[in-house]
Amino acid sequence: DAKTTQPNSMESNEEEPVHLPCNHSTISGTDYIHWYRQLPSQGPEYVIHGLTSNVNNRMASLAIAEDRKSSTLILHRATLRDAAVYYCIEVTGNQFYFGTGTSLTVIP
Amino acid sequence: GAGVSQSPRYKVAKRGQDVALRCDPISGHVSLFWYQQALGQGPEFLTYFQNEAQLDKSGLPSDRFFAERPEGSVSTLKIQRTQQEDSAVYLCASSLAGQGLSAQYFGPGTRLLVL
């Protein structure tokens, strides 16, 4: 069974912010939350990860709910290069559970 | 710097053949992971190494699948007596640390087609 739940697809206009939601209701206190994205015919690319606090890096921001049962990946200004499948991953031990991800379409 | 590399990029095998897939992780990365990705699905965990020790092989689908990392760097995933259901992209990833503490860096994958 998938450990995370994400919408199958989302659309965003170019240069607008995008909020990608994820539910991980079975997460334990020590499980990290990772986000990766994947373009066709490429391996997944690391985006961001966190445990409890919100995190920012040059690619995105990660907002983690206080109860840690959900998180949101925020792309501050979508570009055409951000079109990809985004995976929210709950890490248990050394196992990364990918699920089926959210396919993001960016509209010019 | 050099990322994770995998070879071959594409492999066509006849059913029943043995195949070997190679992964060269980022230098200095302790952790190495193998995943299987079927068409239209997310990657599924196969196995995990910390240095040369295979600490988790719970995701290997059958005893036809075998992985090794004898010197703690390069890893090989071997599939014996390939079956059509083994057709997938096999991804390798490495990271500085395990337990989700650090990012995983993925190779481009090996696309295996079993006829």
mmCIF file of C-alpha atoms in Angstrom:
data_model
loop_
_atom_site.group_PDB
_atom_site.id
_atom_site.type_symbol
_atom_site.label_atom_id
_atom_site.label_comp_id
_atom_site.label_asym_id
_atom_site.label_seq_id
_atom_site.Cartn_x
_atom_site.Cartn_y
_atom_site.Cartn_z
ATOM 1 C CA ASP A 1 0.000 0.000 0.000
ATOM 2 C CA ALA A 2 1.208 3.482 -0.855
ATOM 3 C CA LYS A 3 2.375 5.435 2.154
ATOM 4 C CA THR A 4 1.697 8.811 0.542
ATOM 5 C CA THR A 5 -1.280 10.198 -1.341
ATOM 6 C CA GLN A 6 -0.934 12.824 -4.060
ATOM 7 C CA PRO A 7 -3.232 14.151 -6.789
ATOM 8 C CA ASN A 8 -2.574 12.417 -10.093
ATOM 9 C CA SER A 9 -2.132 15.671 -12.009
ATOM 10 C CA MET A 10 -2.034 19.440 -11.628
ATOM 11 C CA GLU A 11 -1.701 22.412 -13.933
ATOM 12 C CA SER A 12 -0.057 25.769 -13.396
ATOM 13 C CA ASN A 13 0.487 28.860 -15.452
ATOM 14 C CA GLU A 14 4.045 29.834 -16.157
ATOM 15 C CA GLU A 15 5.589 32.291 -13.667
ATOM 16 C CA GLU A 16 2.906 31.578 -11.060
ATOM 17 C CA PRO A 17 3.441 29.752 -7.754
ATOM 18 C CA VAL A 18 2.543 26.070 -7.523
ATOM 19 C CA HIS A 19 1.492 24.232 -4.374
ATOM 20 C CA LEU A 20 1.776 20.454 -4.624
ATOM 21 C CA PRO A 21 0.035 18.671 -1.733
ATOM 22 C CA CYS A 22 0.844 15.335 -0.160
ATOM 23 C CA ASN A 23 -0.803 13.302 2.592
ATOM 24 C CA HIS A 24 1.321 10.931 4.660
ATOM 25 C CA SER A 25 -1.051 10.049 7.478
ATOM 26 C CA THR A 26 0.906 6.968 8.648
ATOM 27 C CA ILE A 27 4.205 8.786 9.095
ATOM 28 C CA SER A 28 6.148 8.123 12.293
ATOM 29 C CA GLY A 29 8.124 10.632 14.298
ATOM 30 C CA THR A 30 11.473 9.734 12.754
ATOM 31 C CA ASP A 31 10.441 9.366 9.109
ATOM 32 C CA TYR A 32 11.823 12.007 6.772
ATOM 33 C CA ILE A 33 9.745 13.491 3.963
ATOM 34 C CA HIS A 34 11.514 13.776 0.629
ATOM 35 C CA TRP A 35 10.390 15.256 -2.664
ATOM 36 C CA TYR A 36 11.852 14.260 -6.027
ATOM 37 C CA ARG A 37 10.846 15.035 -9.579
ATOM 38 C CA GLN A 38 11.288 13.023 -12.738
ATOM 39 C CA LEU A 39 11.371 14.028 -16.376
ATOM 40 C CA PRO A 40 10.633 11.450 -19.090
ATOM 41 C CA SER A 41 13.500 9.017 -19.700
ATOM 42 C CA GLN A 42 15.537 10.424 -16.788
ATOM 43 C CA GLY A 43 16.230 9.307 -13.259
ATOM 44 C CA PRO A 44 14.484 11.133 -10.412
ATOM 45 C CA GLU A 45 16.021 14.431 -9.310
ATOM 46 C CA TYR A 46 16.200 15.483 -5.659
ATOM 47 C CA VAL A 47 14.142 18.574 -4.826
ATOM 48 C CA ILE A 48 13.994 18.985 -1.053
ATOM 49 C CA HIS A 49 13.549 17.089 2.213
ATOM 50 C CA GLY A 50 12.640 17.746 5.823
ATOM 51 C CA LEU A 51 11.613 16.227 9.130
ATOM 52 C CA THR A 52 9.552 18.711 11.133
ATOM 53 C CA SER A 53 10.400 22.290 10.259
ATOM 54 C CA ASN A 54 9.670 24.068 7.010
ATOM 55 C CA VAL A 55 12.619 24.006 4.627
ATOM 56 C CA ASN A 56 13.778 26.266 1.827
ATOM 57 C CA ASN A 57 16.374 25.790 -0.874
ATOM 58 C CA ARG A 58 17.123 27.272 -4.265
ATOM 59 C CA MET A 59 14.610 25.007 -5.993
ATOM 60 C CA ALA A 60 11.585 25.052 -3.718
ATOM 61 C CA SER A 61 10.101 25.318 -0.246
ATOM 62 C CA LEU A 62 8.644 22.509 1.828
ATOM 63 C CA ALA A 63 5.868 23.265 4.269
ATOM 64 C CA ILE A 64 5.230 20.473 6.780
ATOM 65 C CA ALA A 65 2.019 20.415 8.789
ATOM 66 C CA GLU A 66 2.357 20.590 12.549
ATOM 67 C CA ASP A 67 1.020 17.033 12.945
ATOM 68 C CA ARG A 68 3.336 15.925 10.089
ATOM 69 C CA LYS A 69 0.499 14.088 8.360
ATOM 70 C CA SER A 70 0.720 16.275 5.305
ATOM 71 C CA SER A 71 3.162 18.505 3.477
ATOM 72 C CA THR A 72 3.176 20.902 0.550
ATOM 73 C CA LEU A 73 5.908 21.456 -1.982
ATOM 74 C CA ILE A 74 5.961 25.059 -3.152
ATOM 75 C CA LEU A 75 7.514 26.130 -6.427
ATOM 76 C CA HIS A 76 7.592 29.900 -6.144
ATOM 77 C CA ARG A 77 7.553 30.687 -9.854
ATOM 78 C CA ALA A 78 6.808 27.828 -12.225
ATOM 79 C CA THR A 79 8.792 27.604 -15.440
ATOM 80 C CA LEU A 80 8.350 25.280 -18.377
ATOM 81 C CA ARG A 81 11.349 23.303 -17.113
ATOM 82 C CA ASP A 82 9.402 22.475 -13.940
ATOM 83 C CA ALA A 83 6.992 20.252 -15.880
ATOM 84 C CA ALA A 84 7.618 16.783 -14.452
ATOM 85 C CA VAL A 85 6.207 14.072 -12.210
ATOM 86 C CA TYR A 86 6.682 15.094 -8.566
ATOM 87 C CA TYR A 87 6.999 12.376 -5.958
ATOM 88 C CA CYS A 88 6.357 12.865 -2.258
ATOM 89 C CA ILE A 89 8.209 10.162 -0.353
ATOM 90 C CA GLU A 90 7.981 8.908 3.180
ATOM 91 C CA VAL A 91 11.309 7.439 4.223
ATOM 92 C CA THR A 92 11.092 4.519 6.632
ATOM 93 C CA GLY A 93 14.504 3.294 7.671
ATOM 94 C CA ASN A 94 16.355 3.107 4.403
ATOM 95 C CA GLN A 95 13.308 2.480 2.239
ATOM 96 C CA PHE A 96 11.940 5.256 0.053
ATOM 97 C CA TYR A 97 8.263 4.746 -0.889
ATOM 98 C CA PHE A 98 7.628 6.666 -4.119
ATOM 99 C CA GLY A 99 3.954 6.144 -4.959
ATOM 100 C CA THR A 100 2.689 7.312 -8.365
ATOM 101 C CA GLY A 101 3.346 11.030 -7.976
ATOM 102 C CA THR A 102 1.718 14.188 -9.369
ATOM 103 C CA SER A 103 2.204 15.032 -13.022
ATOM 104 C CA LEU A 104 2.656 18.807 -13.233
ATOM 105 C CA THR A 105 1.817 20.592 -16.470
ATOM 106 C CA VAL A 106 3.059 24.173 -16.857
ATOM 107 C CA ILE A 107 1.054 26.262 -19.286
ATOM 108 C CA PRO A 108 2.948 28.993 -21.159
ATOM 109 C CA GLY B 1 31.292 16.800 -10.633
ATOM 110 C CA ALA B 2 30.526 13.294 -11.830
ATOM 111 C CA GLY B 3 27.107 11.990 -10.956
ATOM 112 C CA VAL B 4 25.814 8.449 -10.720
ATOM 113 C CA SER B 5 26.389 6.481 -13.894
ATOM 114 C CA GLN B 6 24.769 3.257 -15.016
ATOM 115 C CA SER B 7 25.572 0.836 -17.801
ATOM 116 C CA PRO B 8 24.334 -0.328 -20.124
ATOM 117 C CA ARG B 9 21.657 2.282 -20.746
ATOM 118 C CA TYR B 10 19.600 -0.210 -22.723
ATOM 119 C CA LYS B 11 19.568 -3.982 -22.621
ATOM 120 C CA VAL B 12 17.535 -6.418 -24.671
ATOM 121 C CA ALA B 13 17.570 -9.982 -23.405
ATOM 122 C CA LYS B 14 15.900 -13.156 -24.507
ATOM 123 C CA ARG B 15 13.773 -14.857 -21.907
ATOM 124 C CA GLY B 16 15.977 -17.132 -19.832
ATOM 125 C CA GLN B 17 19.175 -15.147 -20.277
ATOM 126 C CA ASP B 18 21.169 -13.756 -17.378
ATOM 127 C CA VAL B 19 21.863 -10.005 -17.276
ATOM 128 C CA ALA B 20 24.181 -7.807 -15.201
ATOM 129 C CA LEU B 21 23.527 -4.122 -14.625
ATOM 130 C CA ARG B 22 26.277 -1.865 -13.336
ATOM 131 C CA CYS B 23 26.111 1.225 -11.132
ATOM 132 C CA ASP B 24 28.942 3.668 -10.427
ATOM 133 C CA PRO B 25 27.884 5.837 -7.475
ATOM 134 C CA ILE B 26 29.184 9.264 -6.560
ATOM 135 C CA SER B 27 32.619 8.920 -4.983
ATOM 136 C CA GLY B 28 32.455 8.890 -1.200
ATOM 137 C CA HIS B 29 28.762 8.045 -0.981
ATOM 138 C CA VAL B 30 28.245 5.406 1.662
ATOM 139 C CA SER B 31 24.705 4.424 0.754
ATOM 140 C CA LEU B 32 23.605 2.812 -2.493
ATOM 141 C CA PHE B 33 20.088 1.867 -3.542
ATOM 142 C CA TRP B 34 18.551 -0.079 -6.419
ATOM 143 C CA TYR B 35 15.006 0.534 -7.662
ATOM 144 C CA GLN B 36 12.766 -1.000 -10.308
ATOM 145 C CA GLN B 37 10.431 1.290 -12.236
ATOM 146 C CA ALA B 38 7.663 -0.135 -14.380
ATOM 147 C CA LEU B 39 6.100 1.968 -17.119
ATOM 148 C CA GLY B 40 3.846 4.664 -15.677
ATOM 149 C CA GLN B 41 4.697 3.803 -12.078
ATOM 150 C CA GLY B 42 6.970 5.277 -9.443
ATOM 151 C CA PRO B 43 10.265 3.592 -8.596
ATOM 152 C CA GLU B 44 10.021 0.629 -6.232
ATOM 153 C CA PHE B 45 12.749 -0.157 -3.734
ATOM 154 C CA LEU B 46 14.780 -3.301 -4.369
ATOM 155 C CA THR B 47 17.807 -3.261 -2.093
ATOM 156 C CA TYR B 48 20.130 -1.065 -0.015
ATOM 157 C CA PHE B 49 23.865 -1.142 0.703
ATOM 158 C CA GLN B 50 25.845 0.667 3.336
ATOM 159 C CA ASN B 51 29.402 0.471 2.053
ATOM 160 C CA GLU B 52 29.827 -3.195 1.060
ATOM 161 C CA ALA B 53 27.144 -4.509 3.407
ATOM 162 C CA GLN B 54 23.748 -5.304 1.944
ATOM 163 C CA LEU B 55 21.542 -4.224 4.832
ATOM 164 C CA ASP B 56 18.150 -4.567 3.198
ATOM 165 C CA LYS B 57 17.143 -6.783 0.286
ATOM 166 C CA SER B 58 13.480 -7.035 1.135
ATOM 167 C CA GLY B 59 12.379 -5.509 -2.165
ATOM 168 C CA LEU B 60 14.053 -8.050 -4.432
ATOM 169 C CA PRO B 61 11.115 -9.756 -6.192
ATOM 170 C CA SER B 62 12.582 -13.252 -6.364
ATOM 171 C CA ASP B 63 15.722 -15.269 -5.772
ATOM 172 C CA ARG B 64 16.616 -14.666 -9.416
ATOM 173 C CA PHE B 65 17.649 -11.153 -8.403
ATOM 174 C CA PHE B 66 21.033 -10.681 -6.775
ATOM 175 C CA ALA B 67 23.001 -7.531 -5.963
ATOM 176 C CA GLU B 68 26.518 -6.977 -4.747
ATOM 177 C CA ARG B 69 28.887 -4.147 -3.886
ATOM 178 C CA PRO B 70 32.092 -5.990 -2.965
ATOM 179 C CA GLU B 71 34.402 -3.010 -2.400
ATOM 180 C CA GLY B 72 31.845 -0.513 -1.232
ATOM 181 C CA SER B 73 31.759 1.495 -4.443
ATOM 182 C CA VAL B 74 30.587 -0.017 -7.754
ATOM 183 C CA SER B 75 27.506 -2.204 -7.525
ATOM 184 C CA THR B 76 26.073 -4.828 -9.830
ATOM 185 C CA LEU B 77 22.478 -6.010 -10.026
ATOM 186 C CA LYS B 78 22.219 -9.434 -11.595
ATOM 187 C CA ILE B 79 19.041 -11.028 -12.843
ATOM 188 C CA GLN B 80 19.167 -14.725 -13.631
ATOM 189 C CA ARG B 81 16.868 -16.516 -16.080
ATOM 190 C CA THR B 82 15.118 -13.289 -17.067
ATOM 191 C CA GLN B 83 11.349 -13.294 -17.490
ATOM 192 C CA GLN B 84 9.141 -10.892 -19.438
ATOM 193 C CA GLU B 85 7.839 -9.378 -16.194
ATOM 194 C CA ASP B 86 11.409 -8.252 -15.428
ATOM 195 C CA SER B 87 11.135 -5.673 -18.225
ATOM 196 C CA ALA B 88 11.476 -2.285 -16.524
ATOM 197 C CA VAL B 89 13.882 0.565 -15.883
ATOM 198 C CA TYR B 90 16.391 -0.255 -13.159
ATOM 199 C CA LEU B 91 17.562 2.811 -11.273
ATOM 200 C CA CYS B 92 20.555 3.162 -9.003
ATOM 201 C CA ALA B 93 20.950 5.961 -6.452
ATOM 202 C CA SER B 94 23.621 6.910 -3.957
ATOM 203 C CA SER B 95 23.680 9.181 -0.933
ATOM 204 C CA LEU B 96 26.095 10.397 1.715
ATOM 205 C CA ALA B 97 24.063 8.850 4.508
ATOM 206 C CA GLY B 98 21.136 6.535 5.026
ATOM 207 C CA GLN B 99 17.919 6.808 7.028
ATOM 208 C CA GLY B 100 16.667 9.642 4.802
ATOM 209 C CA LEU B 101 19.160 12.080 6.308
ATOM 210 C CA SER B 102 20.532 13.162 2.957
ATOM 211 C CA ALA B 103 19.450 13.420 -0.652
ATOM 212 C CA GLN B 104 19.613 10.504 -3.039
ATOM 213 C CA TYR B 105 21.256 11.097 -6.394
ATOM 214 C CA PHE B 106 19.960 8.922 -9.197
ATOM 215 C CA GLY B 107 21.583 7.589 -12.309
ATOM 216 C CA PRO B 108 19.808 7.670 -15.674
ATOM 217 C CA GLY B 109 18.704 4.049 -15.321
ATOM 218 C CA THR B 110 19.064 0.909 -17.400
ATOM 219 C CA ARG B 111 16.055 0.071 -19.540
ATOM 220 C CA LEU B 112 15.706 -3.715 -19.697
ATOM 221 C CA LEU B 113 13.478 -5.359 -22.264
ATOM 222 C CA VAL B 114 12.997 -9.112 -22.028
ATOM 223 C CA LEU B 115 11.619 -10.725 -25.173
#
